[in-house]
PDB file of C-alpha atoms in Angstrom:
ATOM      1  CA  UNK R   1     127.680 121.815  92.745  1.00 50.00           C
ATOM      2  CA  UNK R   2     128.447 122.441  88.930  1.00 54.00           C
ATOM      3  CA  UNK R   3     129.285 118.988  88.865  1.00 55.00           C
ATOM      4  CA  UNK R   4     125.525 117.829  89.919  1.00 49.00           C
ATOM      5  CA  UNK R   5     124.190 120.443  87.662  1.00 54.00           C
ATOM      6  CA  UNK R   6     126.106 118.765  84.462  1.00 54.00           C
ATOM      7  CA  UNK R   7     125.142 115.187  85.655  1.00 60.00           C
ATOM      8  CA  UNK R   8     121.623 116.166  86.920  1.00 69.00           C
ATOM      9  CA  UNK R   9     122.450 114.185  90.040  1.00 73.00           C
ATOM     10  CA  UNK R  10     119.903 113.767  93.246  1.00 74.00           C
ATOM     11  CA  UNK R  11     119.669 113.171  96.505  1.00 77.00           C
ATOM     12  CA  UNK R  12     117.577 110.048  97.785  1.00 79.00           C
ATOM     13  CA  UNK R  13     114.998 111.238 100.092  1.00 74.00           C
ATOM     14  CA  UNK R  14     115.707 107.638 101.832  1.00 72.00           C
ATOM     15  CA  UNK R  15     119.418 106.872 102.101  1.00 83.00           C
ATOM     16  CA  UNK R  16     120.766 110.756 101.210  1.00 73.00           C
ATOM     17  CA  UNK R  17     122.787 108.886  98.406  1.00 78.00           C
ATOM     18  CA  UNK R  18     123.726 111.022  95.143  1.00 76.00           C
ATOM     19  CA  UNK R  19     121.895 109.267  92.296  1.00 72.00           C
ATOM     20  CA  UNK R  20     121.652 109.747  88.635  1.00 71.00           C
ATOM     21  CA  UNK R  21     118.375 110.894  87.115  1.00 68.00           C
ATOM     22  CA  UNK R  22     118.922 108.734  84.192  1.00 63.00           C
ATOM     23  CA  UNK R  23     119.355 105.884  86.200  1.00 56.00           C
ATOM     24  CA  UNK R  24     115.679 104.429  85.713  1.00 53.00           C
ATOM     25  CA  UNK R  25     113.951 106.662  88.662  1.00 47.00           C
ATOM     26  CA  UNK R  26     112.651 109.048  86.471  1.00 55.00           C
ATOM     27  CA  UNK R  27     111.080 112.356  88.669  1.00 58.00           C
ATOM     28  CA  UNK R  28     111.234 110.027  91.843  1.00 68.00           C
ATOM     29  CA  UNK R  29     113.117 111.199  95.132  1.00 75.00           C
ATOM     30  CA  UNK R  30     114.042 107.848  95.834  1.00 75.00           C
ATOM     31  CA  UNK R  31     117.465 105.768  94.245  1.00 78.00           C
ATOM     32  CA  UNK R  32     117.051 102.839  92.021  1.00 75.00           C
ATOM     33  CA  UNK R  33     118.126 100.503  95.095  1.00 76.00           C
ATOM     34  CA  UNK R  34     115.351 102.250  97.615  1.00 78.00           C
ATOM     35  CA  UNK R  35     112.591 102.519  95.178  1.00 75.00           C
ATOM     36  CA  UNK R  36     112.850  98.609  94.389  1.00 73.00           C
ATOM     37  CA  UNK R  37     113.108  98.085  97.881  1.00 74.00           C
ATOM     38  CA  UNK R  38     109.791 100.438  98.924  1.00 76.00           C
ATOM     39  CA  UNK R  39     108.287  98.513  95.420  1.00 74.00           C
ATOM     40  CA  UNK R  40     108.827  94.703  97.053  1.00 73.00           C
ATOM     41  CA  UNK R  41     107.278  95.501 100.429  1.00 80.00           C
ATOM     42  CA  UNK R  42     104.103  97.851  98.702  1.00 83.00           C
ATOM     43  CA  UNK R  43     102.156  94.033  99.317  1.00 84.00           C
ATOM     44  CA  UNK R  44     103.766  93.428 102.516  1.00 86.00           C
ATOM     45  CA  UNK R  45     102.518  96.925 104.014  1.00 88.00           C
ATOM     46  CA  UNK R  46      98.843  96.549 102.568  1.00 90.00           C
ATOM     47  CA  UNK R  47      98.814  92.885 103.816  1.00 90.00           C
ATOM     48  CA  UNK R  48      99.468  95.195 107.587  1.00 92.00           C
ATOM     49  CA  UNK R  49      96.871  97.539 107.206  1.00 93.00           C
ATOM     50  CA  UNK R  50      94.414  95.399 105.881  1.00 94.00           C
ATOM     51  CA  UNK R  51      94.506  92.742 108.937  1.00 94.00           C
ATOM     52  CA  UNK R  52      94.533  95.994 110.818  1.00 95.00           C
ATOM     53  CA  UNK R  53      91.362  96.518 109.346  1.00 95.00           C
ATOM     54  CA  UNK R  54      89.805  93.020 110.310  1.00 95.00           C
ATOM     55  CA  UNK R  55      90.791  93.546 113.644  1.00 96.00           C
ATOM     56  CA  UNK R  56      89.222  96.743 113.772  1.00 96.00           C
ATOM     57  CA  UNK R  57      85.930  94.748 112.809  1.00 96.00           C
ATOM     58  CA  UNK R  58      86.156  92.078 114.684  1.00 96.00           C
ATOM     59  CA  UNK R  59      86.820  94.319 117.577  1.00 97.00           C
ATOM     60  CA  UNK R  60      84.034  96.329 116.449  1.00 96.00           C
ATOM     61  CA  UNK R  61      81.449  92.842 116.084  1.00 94.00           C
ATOM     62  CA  UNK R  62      82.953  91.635 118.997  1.00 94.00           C
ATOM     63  CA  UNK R  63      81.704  94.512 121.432  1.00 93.00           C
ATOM     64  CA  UNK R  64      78.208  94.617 119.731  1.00 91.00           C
ATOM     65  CA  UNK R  65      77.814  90.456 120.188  1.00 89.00           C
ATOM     66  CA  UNK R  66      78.666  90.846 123.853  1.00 89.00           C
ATOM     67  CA  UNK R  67      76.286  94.133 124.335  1.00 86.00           C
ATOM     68  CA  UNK R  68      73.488  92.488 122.953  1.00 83.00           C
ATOM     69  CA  UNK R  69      71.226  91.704 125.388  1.00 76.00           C
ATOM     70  CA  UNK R  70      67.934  89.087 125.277  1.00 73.00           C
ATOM     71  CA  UNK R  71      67.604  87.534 122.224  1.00 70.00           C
ATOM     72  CA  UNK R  72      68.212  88.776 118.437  1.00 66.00           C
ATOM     73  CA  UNK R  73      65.030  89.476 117.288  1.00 67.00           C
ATOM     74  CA  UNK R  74      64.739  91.754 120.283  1.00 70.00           C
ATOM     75  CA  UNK R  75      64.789  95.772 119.513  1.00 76.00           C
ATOM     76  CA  UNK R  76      68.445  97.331 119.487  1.00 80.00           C
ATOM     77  CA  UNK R  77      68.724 100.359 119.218  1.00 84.00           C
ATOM     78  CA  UNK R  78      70.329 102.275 116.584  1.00 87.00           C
ATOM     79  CA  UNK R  79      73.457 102.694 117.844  1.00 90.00           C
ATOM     80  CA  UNK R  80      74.448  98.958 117.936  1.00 89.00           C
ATOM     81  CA  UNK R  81      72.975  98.418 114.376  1.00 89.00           C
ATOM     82  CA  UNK R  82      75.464 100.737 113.332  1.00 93.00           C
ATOM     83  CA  UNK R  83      77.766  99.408 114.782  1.00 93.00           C
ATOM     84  CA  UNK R  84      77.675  95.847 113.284  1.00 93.00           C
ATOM     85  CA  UNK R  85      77.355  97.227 109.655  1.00 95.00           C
ATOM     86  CA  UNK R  86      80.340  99.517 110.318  1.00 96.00           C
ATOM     87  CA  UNK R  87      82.450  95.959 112.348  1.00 96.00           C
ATOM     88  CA  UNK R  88      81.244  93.859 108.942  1.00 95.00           C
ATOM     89  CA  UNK R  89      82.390  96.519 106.687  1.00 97.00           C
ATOM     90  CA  UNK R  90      85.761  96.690 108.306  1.00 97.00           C
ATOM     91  CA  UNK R  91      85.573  92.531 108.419  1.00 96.00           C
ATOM     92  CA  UNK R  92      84.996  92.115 105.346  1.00 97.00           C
ATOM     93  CA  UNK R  93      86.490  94.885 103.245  1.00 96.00           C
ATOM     94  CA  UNK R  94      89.749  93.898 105.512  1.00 95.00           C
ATOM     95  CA  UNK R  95      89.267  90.374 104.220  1.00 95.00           C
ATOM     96  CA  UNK R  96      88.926  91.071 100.808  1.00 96.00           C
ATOM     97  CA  UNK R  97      91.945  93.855 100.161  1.00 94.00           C
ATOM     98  CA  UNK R  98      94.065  91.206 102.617  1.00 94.00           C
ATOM     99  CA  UNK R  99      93.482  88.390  99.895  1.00 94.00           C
ATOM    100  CA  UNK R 100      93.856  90.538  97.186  1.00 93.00           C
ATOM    101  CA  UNK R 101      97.184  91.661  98.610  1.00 90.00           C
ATOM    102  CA  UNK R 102      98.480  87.969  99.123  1.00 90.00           C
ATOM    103  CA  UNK R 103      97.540  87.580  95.721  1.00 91.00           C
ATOM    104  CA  UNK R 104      99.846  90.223  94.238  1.00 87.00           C
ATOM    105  CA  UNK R 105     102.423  89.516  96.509  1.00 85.00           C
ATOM    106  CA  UNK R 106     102.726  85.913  95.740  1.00 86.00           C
ATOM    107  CA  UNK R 107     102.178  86.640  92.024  1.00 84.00           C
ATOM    108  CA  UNK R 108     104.867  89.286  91.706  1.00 77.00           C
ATOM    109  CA  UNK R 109     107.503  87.188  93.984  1.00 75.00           C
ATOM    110  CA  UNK R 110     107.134  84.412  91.568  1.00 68.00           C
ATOM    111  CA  UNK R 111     107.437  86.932  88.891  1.00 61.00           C
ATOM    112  CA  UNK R 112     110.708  88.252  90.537  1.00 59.00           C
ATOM    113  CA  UNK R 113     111.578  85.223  91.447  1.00 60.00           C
ATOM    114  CA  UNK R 114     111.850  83.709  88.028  1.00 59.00           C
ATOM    115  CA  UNK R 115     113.621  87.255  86.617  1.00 51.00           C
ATOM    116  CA  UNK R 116     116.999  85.839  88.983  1.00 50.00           C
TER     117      UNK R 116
END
């Protein structure tokens, strides 16, 4: 224990590996070899939850479309107009943070690609 006092070892909150606080982590809980890992996959894991997202919407669009009834100028009620600008947001705003994802995930991997 003195031993980790001197050193200022931690533990990983990840692997429970001893690490060095010196060793680049700075304050976090997480090893030099974890942290890069959880760093490479942040684009992967928004990439999920954004298409997530989309299917949320399209779920969302896809129930209002097949509820409608009669044409579209006909009167829906306020329920189903909700409903369609709640599905678009989710469509859309899944759409966009999706792209923007790829985009930093295919502009970092080059990045990191080059670096090796």
């Amino acid at each position: 224990m003195l031993i980790r006092e001197v050193m200022k070892m931690r533990v990983c909150s990840s692997c429970q590996r001893e690490f060095d606080e010196t060793s680049g982590a700075g304050t976090s809980r997480l090893c030099p070899s974890c942290r890069r890992d959880r760093l490479v996959n942040t684009w992967k894991r928004q990439m999920r939850n954004y298409g997530v997202s989309m299917m949320a919407g399209l779920a969302v669009l896809g129930y209002v479309f097949l509820s409608l009834k009669g044409h579209p100028h006909t009167a829906m009620t306020p329920l189903i107009k909700a409903l369609m600008a709640v599905g678009g947001l989710f469509l859309m705003g899944g759409l966009f943070g999706f792209s923007l994802a790829l985009f930093f995930h295919f502009w970092h991997s080059k990045k990191n690609n080059k670096a090796r």
